[in-house]
CSV table of C-alpha atoms and ligand atoms in Angstrom, one decimal:
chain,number,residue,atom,x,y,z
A,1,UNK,CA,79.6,-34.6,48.4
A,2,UNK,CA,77.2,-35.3,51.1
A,3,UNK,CA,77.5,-37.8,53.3
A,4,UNK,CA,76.3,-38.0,56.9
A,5,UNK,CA,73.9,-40.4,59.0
A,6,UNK,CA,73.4,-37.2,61.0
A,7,UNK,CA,69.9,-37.8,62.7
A,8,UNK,CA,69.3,-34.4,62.5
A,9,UNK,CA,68.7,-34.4,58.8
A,10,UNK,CA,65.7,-35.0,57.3
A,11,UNK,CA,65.2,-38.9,56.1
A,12,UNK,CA,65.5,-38.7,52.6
A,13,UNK,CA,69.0,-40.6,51.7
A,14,UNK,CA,70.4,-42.6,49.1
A,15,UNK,CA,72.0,-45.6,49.9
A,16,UNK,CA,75.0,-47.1,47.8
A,17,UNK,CA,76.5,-50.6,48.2
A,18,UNK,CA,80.4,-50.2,47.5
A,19,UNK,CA,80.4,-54.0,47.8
A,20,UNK,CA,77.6,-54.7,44.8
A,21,UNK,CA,80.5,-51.7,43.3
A,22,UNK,CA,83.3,-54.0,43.9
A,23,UNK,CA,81.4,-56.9,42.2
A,24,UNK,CA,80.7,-55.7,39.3
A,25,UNK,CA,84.1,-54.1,39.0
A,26,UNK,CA,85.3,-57.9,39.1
A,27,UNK,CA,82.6,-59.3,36.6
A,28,UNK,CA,84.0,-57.0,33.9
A,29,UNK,CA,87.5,-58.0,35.1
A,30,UNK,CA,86.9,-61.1,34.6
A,31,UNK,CA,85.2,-60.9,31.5
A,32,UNK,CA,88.0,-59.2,29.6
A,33,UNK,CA,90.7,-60.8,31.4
A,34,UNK,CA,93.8,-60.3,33.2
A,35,UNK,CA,95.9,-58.5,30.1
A,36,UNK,CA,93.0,-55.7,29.8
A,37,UNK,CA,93.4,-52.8,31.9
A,38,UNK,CA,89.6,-51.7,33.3
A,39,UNK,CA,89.3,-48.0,33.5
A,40,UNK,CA,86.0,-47.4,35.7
A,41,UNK,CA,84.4,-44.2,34.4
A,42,UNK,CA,83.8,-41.9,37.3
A,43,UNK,CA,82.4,-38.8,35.6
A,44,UNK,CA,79.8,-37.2,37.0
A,45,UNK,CA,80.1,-37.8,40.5
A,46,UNK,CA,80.6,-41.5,39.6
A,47,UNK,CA,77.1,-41.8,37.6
A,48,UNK,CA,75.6,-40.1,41.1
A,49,UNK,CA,76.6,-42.9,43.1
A,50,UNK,CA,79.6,-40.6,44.5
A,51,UNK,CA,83.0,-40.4,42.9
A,52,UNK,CA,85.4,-40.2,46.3
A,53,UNK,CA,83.7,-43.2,48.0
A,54,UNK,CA,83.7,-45.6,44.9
A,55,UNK,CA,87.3,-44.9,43.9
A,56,UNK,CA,88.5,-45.6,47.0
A,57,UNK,CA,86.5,-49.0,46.5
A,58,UNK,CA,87.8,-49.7,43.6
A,59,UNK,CA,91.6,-48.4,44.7
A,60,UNK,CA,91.1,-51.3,47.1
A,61,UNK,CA,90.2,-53.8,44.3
A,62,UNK,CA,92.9,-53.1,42.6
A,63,UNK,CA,91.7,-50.4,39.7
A,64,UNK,CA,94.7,-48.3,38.5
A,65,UNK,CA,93.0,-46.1,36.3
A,66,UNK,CA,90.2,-43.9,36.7
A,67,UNK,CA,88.5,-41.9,34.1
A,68,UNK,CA,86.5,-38.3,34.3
A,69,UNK,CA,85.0,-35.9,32.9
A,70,UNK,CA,86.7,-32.8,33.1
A,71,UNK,CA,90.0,-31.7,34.9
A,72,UNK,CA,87.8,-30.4,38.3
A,73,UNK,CA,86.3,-34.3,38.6
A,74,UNK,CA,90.1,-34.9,38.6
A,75,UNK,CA,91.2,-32.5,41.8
A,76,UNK,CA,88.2,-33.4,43.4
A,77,UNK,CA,89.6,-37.3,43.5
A,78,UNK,CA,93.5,-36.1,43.7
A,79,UNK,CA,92.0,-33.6,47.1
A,80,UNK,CA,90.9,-36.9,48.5
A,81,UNK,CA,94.2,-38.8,48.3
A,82,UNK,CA,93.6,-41.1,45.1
A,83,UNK,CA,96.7,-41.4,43.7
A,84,UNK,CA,95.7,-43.7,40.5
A,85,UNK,CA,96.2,-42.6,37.1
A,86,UNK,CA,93.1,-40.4,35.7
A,87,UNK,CA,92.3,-39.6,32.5
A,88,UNK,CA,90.1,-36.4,31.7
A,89,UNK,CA,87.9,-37.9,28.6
A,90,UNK,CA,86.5,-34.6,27.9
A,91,UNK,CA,89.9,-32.7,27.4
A,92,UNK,CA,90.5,-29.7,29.4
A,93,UNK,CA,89.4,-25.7,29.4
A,94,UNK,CA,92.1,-23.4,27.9
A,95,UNK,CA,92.8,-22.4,31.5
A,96,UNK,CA,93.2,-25.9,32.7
A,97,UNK,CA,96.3,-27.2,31.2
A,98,UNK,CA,98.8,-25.8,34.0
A,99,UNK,CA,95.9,-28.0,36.5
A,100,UNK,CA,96.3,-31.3,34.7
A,101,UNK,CA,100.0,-30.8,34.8
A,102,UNK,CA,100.2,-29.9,38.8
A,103,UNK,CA,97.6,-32.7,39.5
A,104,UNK,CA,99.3,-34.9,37.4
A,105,UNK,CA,95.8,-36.0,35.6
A,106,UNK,CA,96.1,-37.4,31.9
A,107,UNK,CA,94.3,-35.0,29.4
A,108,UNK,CA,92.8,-36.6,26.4
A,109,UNK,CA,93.6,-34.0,23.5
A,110,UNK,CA,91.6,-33.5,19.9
A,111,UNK,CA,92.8,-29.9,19.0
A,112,UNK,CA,96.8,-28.7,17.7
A,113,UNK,CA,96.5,-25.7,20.3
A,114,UNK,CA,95.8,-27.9,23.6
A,115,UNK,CA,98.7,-29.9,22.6
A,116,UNK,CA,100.8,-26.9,22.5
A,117,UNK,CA,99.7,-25.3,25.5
A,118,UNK,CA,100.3,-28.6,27.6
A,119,UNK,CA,103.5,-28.6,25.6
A,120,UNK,CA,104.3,-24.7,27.1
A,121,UNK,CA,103.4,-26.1,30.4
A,122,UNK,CA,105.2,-29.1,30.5
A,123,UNK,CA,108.2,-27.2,29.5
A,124,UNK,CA,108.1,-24.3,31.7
A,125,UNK,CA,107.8,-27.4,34.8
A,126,UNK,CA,110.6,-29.5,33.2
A,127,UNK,CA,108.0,-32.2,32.8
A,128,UNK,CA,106.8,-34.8,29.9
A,129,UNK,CA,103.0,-35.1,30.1
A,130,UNK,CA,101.5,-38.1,28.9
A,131,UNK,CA,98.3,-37.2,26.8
A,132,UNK,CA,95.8,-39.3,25.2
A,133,UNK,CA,94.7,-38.5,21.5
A,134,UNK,CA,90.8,-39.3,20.8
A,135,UNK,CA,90.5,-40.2,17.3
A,136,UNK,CA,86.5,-39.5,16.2
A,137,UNK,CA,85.6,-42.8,14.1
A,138,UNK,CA,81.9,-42.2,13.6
A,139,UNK,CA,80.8,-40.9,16.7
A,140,UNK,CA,80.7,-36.8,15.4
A,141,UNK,CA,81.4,-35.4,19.2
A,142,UNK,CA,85.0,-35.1,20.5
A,143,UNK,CA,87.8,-36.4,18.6
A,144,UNK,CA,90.5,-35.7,15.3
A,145,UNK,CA,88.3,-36.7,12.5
A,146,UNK,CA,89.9,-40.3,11.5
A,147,UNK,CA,90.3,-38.9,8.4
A,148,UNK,CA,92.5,-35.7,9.9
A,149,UNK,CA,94.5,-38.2,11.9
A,150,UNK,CA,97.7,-37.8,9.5
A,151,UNK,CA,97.6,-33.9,9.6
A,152,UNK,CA,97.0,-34.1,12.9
A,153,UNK,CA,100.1,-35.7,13.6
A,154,UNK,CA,102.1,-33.9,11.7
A,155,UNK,CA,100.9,-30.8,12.7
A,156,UNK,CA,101.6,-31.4,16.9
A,157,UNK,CA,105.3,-33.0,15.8
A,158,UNK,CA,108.3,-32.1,17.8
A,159,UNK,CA,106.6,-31.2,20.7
A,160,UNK,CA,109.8,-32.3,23.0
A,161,UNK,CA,107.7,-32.5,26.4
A,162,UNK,CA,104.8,-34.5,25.2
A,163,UNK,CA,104.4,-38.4,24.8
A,164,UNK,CA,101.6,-39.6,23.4
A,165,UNK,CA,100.4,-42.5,25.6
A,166,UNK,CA,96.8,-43.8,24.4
A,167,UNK,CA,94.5,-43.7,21.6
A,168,UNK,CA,91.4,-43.7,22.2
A,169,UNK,CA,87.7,-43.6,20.2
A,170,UNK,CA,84.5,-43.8,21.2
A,171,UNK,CA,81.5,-45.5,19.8
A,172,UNK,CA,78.0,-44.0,18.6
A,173,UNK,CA,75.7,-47.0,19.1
A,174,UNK,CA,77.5,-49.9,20.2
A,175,UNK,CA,74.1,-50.6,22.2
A,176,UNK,CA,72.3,-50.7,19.4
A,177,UNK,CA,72.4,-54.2,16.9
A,178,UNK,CA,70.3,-52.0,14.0
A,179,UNK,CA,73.8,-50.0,13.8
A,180,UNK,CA,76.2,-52.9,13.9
A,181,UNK,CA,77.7,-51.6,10.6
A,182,UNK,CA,78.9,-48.4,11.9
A,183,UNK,CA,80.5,-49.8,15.0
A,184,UNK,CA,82.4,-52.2,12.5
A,185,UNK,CA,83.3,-49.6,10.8
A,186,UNK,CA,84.3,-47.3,13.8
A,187,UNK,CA,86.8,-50.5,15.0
A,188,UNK,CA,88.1,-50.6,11.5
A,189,UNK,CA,89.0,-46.7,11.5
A,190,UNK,CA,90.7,-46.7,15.2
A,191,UNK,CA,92.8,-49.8,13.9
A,192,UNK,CA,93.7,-48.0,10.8
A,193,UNK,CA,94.6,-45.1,12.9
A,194,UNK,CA,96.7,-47.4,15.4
A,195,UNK,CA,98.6,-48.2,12.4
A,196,UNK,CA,98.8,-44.3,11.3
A,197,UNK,CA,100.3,-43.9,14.8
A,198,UNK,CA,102.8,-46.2,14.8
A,199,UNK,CA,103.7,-45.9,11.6
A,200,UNK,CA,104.9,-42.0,12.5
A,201,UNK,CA,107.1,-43.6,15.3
A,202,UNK,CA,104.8,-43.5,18.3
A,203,UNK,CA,104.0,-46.3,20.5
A,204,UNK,CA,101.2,-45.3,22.6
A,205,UNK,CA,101.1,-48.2,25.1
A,206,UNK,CA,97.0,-47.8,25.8
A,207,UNK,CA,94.7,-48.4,23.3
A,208,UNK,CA,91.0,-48.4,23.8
A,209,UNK,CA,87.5,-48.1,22.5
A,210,UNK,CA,84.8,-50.1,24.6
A,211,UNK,CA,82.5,-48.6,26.6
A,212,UNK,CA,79.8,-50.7,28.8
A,213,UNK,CA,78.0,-51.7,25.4
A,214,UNK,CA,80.7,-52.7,24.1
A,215,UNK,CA,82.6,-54.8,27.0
A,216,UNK,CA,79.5,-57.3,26.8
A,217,UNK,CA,78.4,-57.0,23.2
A,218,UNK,CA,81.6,-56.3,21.1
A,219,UNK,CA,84.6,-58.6,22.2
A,220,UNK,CA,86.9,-57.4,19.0
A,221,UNK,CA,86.7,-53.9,20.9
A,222,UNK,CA,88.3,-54.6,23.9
A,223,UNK,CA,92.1,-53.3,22.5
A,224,UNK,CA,94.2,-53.4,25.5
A,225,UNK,CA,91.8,-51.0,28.0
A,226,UNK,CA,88.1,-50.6,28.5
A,227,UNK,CA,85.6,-47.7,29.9
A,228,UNK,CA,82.9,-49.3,31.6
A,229,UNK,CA,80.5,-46.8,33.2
A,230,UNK,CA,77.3,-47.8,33.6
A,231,UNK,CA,77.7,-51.6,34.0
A,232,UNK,CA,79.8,-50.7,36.9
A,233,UNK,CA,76.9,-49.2,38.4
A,234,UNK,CA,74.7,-52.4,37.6
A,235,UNK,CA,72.4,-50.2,35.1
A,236,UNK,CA,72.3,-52.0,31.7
A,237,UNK,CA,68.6,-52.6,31.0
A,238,UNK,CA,67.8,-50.1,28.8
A,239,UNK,CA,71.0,-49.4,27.1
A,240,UNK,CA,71.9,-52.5,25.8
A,241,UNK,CA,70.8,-55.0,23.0
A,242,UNK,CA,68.4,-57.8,24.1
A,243,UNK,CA,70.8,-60.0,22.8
A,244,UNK,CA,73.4,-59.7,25.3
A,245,UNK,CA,72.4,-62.1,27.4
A,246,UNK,CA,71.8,-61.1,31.3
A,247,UNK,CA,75.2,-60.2,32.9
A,248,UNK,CA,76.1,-60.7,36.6
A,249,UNK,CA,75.6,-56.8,37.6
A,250,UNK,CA,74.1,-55.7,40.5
A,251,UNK,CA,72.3,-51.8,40.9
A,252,UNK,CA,74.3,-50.1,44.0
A,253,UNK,CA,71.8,-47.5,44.6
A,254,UNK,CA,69.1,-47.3,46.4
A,255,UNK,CA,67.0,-44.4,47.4
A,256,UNK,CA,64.6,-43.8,50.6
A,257,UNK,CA,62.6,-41.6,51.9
A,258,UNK,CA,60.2,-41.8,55.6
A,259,UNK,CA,56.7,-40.6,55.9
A,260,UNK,CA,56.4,-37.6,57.8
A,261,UNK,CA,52.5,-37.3,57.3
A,262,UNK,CA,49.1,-38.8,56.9
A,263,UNK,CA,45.9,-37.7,56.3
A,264,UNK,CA,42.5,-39.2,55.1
A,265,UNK,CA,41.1,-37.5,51.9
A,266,UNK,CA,37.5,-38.1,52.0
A,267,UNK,CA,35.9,-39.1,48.0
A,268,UNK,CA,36.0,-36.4,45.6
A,269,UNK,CA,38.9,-34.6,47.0
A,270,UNK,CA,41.9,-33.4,45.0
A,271,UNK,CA,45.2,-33.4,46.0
A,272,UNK,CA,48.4,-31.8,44.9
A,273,UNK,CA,49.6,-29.1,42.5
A,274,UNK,CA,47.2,-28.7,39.3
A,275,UNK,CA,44.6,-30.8,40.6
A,276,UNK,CA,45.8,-34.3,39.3
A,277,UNK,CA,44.7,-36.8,41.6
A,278,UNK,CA,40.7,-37.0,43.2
A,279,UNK,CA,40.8,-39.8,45.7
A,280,UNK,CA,37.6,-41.8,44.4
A,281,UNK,CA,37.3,-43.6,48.1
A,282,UNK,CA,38.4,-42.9,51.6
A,283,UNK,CA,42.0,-42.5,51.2
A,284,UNK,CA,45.1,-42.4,53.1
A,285,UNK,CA,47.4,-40.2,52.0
A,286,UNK,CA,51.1,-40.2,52.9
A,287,UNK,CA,53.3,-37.1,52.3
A,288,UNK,CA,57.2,-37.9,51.7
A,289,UNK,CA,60.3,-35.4,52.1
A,290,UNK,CA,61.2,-35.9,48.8
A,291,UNK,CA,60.9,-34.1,45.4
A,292,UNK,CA,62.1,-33.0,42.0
A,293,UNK,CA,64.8,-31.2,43.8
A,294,UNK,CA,66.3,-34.5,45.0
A,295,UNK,CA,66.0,-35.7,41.1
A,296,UNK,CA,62.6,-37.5,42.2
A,297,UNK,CA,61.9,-36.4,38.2
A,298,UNK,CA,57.7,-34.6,38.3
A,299,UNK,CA,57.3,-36.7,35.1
A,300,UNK,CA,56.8,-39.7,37.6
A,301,UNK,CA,53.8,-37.9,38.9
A,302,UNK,CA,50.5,-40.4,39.2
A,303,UNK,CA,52.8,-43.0,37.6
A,304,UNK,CA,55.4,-44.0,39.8
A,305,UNK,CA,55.6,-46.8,42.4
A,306,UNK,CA,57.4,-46.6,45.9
A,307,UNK,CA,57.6,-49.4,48.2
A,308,UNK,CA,56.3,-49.2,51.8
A,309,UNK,CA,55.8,-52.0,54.3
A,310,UNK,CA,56.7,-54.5,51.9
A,311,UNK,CA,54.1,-53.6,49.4
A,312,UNK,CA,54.1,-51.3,46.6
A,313,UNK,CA,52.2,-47.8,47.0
A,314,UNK,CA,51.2,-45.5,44.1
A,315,UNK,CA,52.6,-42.0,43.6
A,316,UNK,CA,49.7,-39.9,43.5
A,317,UNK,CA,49.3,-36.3,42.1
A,318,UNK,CA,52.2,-33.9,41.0
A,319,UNK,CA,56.0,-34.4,42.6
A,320,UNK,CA,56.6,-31.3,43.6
A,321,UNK,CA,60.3,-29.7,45.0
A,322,UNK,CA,60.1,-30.9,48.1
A,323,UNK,CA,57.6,-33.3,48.5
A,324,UNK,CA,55.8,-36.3,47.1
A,325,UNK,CA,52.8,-38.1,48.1
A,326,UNK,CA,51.8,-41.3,48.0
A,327,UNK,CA,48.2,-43.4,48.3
A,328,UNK,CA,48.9,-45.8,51.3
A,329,UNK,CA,45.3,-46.9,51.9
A,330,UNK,CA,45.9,-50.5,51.6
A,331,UNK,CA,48.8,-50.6,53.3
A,332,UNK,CA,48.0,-52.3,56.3
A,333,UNK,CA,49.5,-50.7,59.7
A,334,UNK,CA,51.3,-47.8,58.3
A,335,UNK,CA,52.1,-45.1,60.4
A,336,UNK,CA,54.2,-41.6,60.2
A,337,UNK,CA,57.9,-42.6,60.4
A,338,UNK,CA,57.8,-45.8,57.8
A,339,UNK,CA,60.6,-46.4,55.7
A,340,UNK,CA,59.8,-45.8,52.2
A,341,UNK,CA,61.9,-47.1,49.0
A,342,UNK,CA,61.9,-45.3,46.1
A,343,UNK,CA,64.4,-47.2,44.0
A,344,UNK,CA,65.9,-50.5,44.7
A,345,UNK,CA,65.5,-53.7,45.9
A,346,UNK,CA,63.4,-55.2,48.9
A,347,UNK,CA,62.6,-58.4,48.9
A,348,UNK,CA,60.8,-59.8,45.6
A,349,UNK,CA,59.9,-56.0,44.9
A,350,UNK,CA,61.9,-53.7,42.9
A,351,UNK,CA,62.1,-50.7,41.2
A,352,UNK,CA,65.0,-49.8,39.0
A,353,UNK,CA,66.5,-47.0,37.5
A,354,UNK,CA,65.7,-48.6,34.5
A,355,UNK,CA,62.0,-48.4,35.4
A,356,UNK,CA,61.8,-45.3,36.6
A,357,UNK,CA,63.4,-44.2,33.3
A,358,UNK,CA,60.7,-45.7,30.9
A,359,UNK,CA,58.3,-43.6,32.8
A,360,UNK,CA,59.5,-40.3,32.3
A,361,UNK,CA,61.2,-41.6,28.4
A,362,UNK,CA,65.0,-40.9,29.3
A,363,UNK,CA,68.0,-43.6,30.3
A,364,UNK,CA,68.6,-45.2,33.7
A,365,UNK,CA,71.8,-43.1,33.7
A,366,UNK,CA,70.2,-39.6,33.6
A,367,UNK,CA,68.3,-40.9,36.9
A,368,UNK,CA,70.6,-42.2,39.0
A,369,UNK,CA,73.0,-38.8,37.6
A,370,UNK,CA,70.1,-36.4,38.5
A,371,UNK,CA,69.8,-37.6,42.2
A,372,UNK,CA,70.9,-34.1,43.2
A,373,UNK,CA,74.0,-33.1,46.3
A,374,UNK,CA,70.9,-32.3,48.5
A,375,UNK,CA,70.6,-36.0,48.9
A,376,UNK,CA,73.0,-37.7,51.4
A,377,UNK,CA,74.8,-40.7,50.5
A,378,UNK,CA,74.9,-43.5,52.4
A,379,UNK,CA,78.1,-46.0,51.9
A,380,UNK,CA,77.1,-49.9,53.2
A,381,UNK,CA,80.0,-52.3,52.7
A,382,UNK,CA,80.4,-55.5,54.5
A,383,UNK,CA,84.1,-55.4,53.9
B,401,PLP,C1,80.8,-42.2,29.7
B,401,PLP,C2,81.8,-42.8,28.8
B,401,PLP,C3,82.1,-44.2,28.8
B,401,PLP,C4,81.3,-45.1,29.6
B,401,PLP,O1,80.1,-45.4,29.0
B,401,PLP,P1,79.0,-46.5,29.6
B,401,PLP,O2,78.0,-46.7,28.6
B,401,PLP,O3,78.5,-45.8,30.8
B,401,PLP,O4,79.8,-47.7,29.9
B,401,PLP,C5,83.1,-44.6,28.0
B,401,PLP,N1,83.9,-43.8,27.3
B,401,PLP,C6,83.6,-42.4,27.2
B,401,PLP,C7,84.4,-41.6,26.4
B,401,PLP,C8,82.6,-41.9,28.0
B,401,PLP,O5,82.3,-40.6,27.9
């Protein structure tokens, strides 16, 4: 991962706020109490906000368990010294058992033949690996179909050097009150299938369902771990019901940009690819060193905000690659060099993931996730 204040990059950076990280880390903590474990989900280069930088954080706050996607999201964390339990959510390749064994990273499994491989593995090292069985309960993605659960067990019996240490599920809407019936129902089929479990002898000491949604909407979810991913990252707005009433979670990124141009586009002038934007007055136009490369997304094109000089400044024309332009015209004093946010917080103005989202119809979490590695990130912590 990038990260450098090197003043001989260009300006274009996003900043993250490891302690805004650490407080919402403890707002969930809080909320579920002291005899829930939290599992912060770290996937995918922690949401974009940097996987290394916020686990250490969270090491220091006293998380224990960490979860990715894949085995290589594992490494990456092992390579840079975190030595916390991590659990790979989405299974592991068939070439990736011997890696979860040597890197000591907890594979959730959902097929007979991973569970024997690990099992080979675990032999040949003289090792028991802990594994994690997902249990699909409505969801229709990963997972032994709850229904299968029985054969399943049977069928990956006797494997000496494997202990089966969670259960886990994983719900389809929880965000969504119109599908409250099917996320009753998904609790009802994991606790039927805790029962299954123990009923065949195993005592899986971790047993856990919720994901962000579900922390703050669905108490009777909690079982004895939880998965928050994007209220860790203070994005909730647009993936939660209304009813939830407005937690204590703060956004930790924020993204900026400096102008390295302007130019006055005289009346009738176009500017930009595809000829989206005529200035109908003597403009000011301000080009920034940012574009859909960075995961500044082209559907924001003519519709976006930015903020500059403590006011807000239209995107104008198309995003391209590179570069973005902007209408400063009113912006009183502006000059080539100004700090420009694209997302975040300054003063009474903000603009959220979540806004930026709506614009271009996706989730806040494919935004801040699509802020691409050609975009520097900038750590800020007070402690
Ligand atoms: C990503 C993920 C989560 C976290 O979901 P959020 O909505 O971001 O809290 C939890 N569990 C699993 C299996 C996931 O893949």
């Amino acid at each position: 991962m990038a990260n450098s204040n090197s003043e001989t990059q260009r300006p274009t950076w996003a900043e993250i706020n490891l302690d805004n990280l650490a407080n919402n880390f403890n707002t969930i903590r809080n909320r579920v109490g002291p005899n829930i474990t939290v599992m912060p989900m770290l996937k995918a280069n922690a949401y974009g906000h940097g996987a290394v930088q916020c686990a250490r954080r969270l090491s220091a706050e006293g998380a224990n368990w960490f979860g990715v996607a894949l085995p290589e999201e594992g490494v990456e964390l092992r390579e840079a010294g975190i030595a916390q339990q991590i659990l790979c959510l989405g299974g592991f390749w068939q070439e990736q058992a011997d890696i979860c064994i040597q890197r000591g990273l907890t594979p959730v499994v959902f097929r007979v033949d991973m569970v024997d491989q690990l099992n080979q593995f675990a032999l040949a090292a003289g090792r028991v690996v802990n594994v994690h069985i997902k249990v699909d309960t409505g969801m229709g993605r990963l997972g032994v179909r709850f229904d299968q659960l029985g054969e399943f067990l049977l069928a990956i019996e006797n494997r000496s050097n494997i202990w089966i240490d969670g259960l886990l599920t994983h719900f389809a809407a929880a965000d969504d009150s119109a599908c409250q019936p099917l996320t009753l129902l998904q609790i009802q089929r994991f606790n039927d299938a805790v029962e299954l479990l123990r009923q065949r002898g195993h005592r899986p000491t971790h047993l856990h369902l919720a994901n962000s949604a579900a922390i703050f909407g669905q108490r009777d979810a909690w079982g004895n771990m939880v998965r928050p991913g994007g209220s860790l990252y203070g994005l909730w707005r647009d993936v939660w019901p209304l009813s939830i009433r407005e937690p204590d979670l703060e956004p930790i990124m924020s993204l900026h940009s400096r102008i390295i141009l302007l130019k006055r586009v005289p009346p009738g002038e176009t500017i930009g690819y595809g000829c989206t934007f005529e200035a109908s007055r003597p403009s000011l136009i301000a080009t920034l060193p940012i574009g859909y490369h960075d995961g500044y997304i082209r559907g924001l094109s003519n519709r976006a905000h930015v903020v500059v000089r403590g006011t807000y400044a239209p995107v104008v024309g198309r995003v391209s690659m590179d570069f973005t332009l902007i209408d400063v015209t009113d912006v009183a004093g502006v000059e080539v060099g100004d700090p420009v946010m694209l997302l975040g917080r300054s003063g009474d103005l903000s603009i959220t993931a979540e806004d930026l989202a709506r614009i271009v119809g996706t989730i806040s979490y494919e935004v801040t996730c699509g802020i691409s590695n050609r975009v520097p990130r900038h750590f800020k912590s007070k402690t």
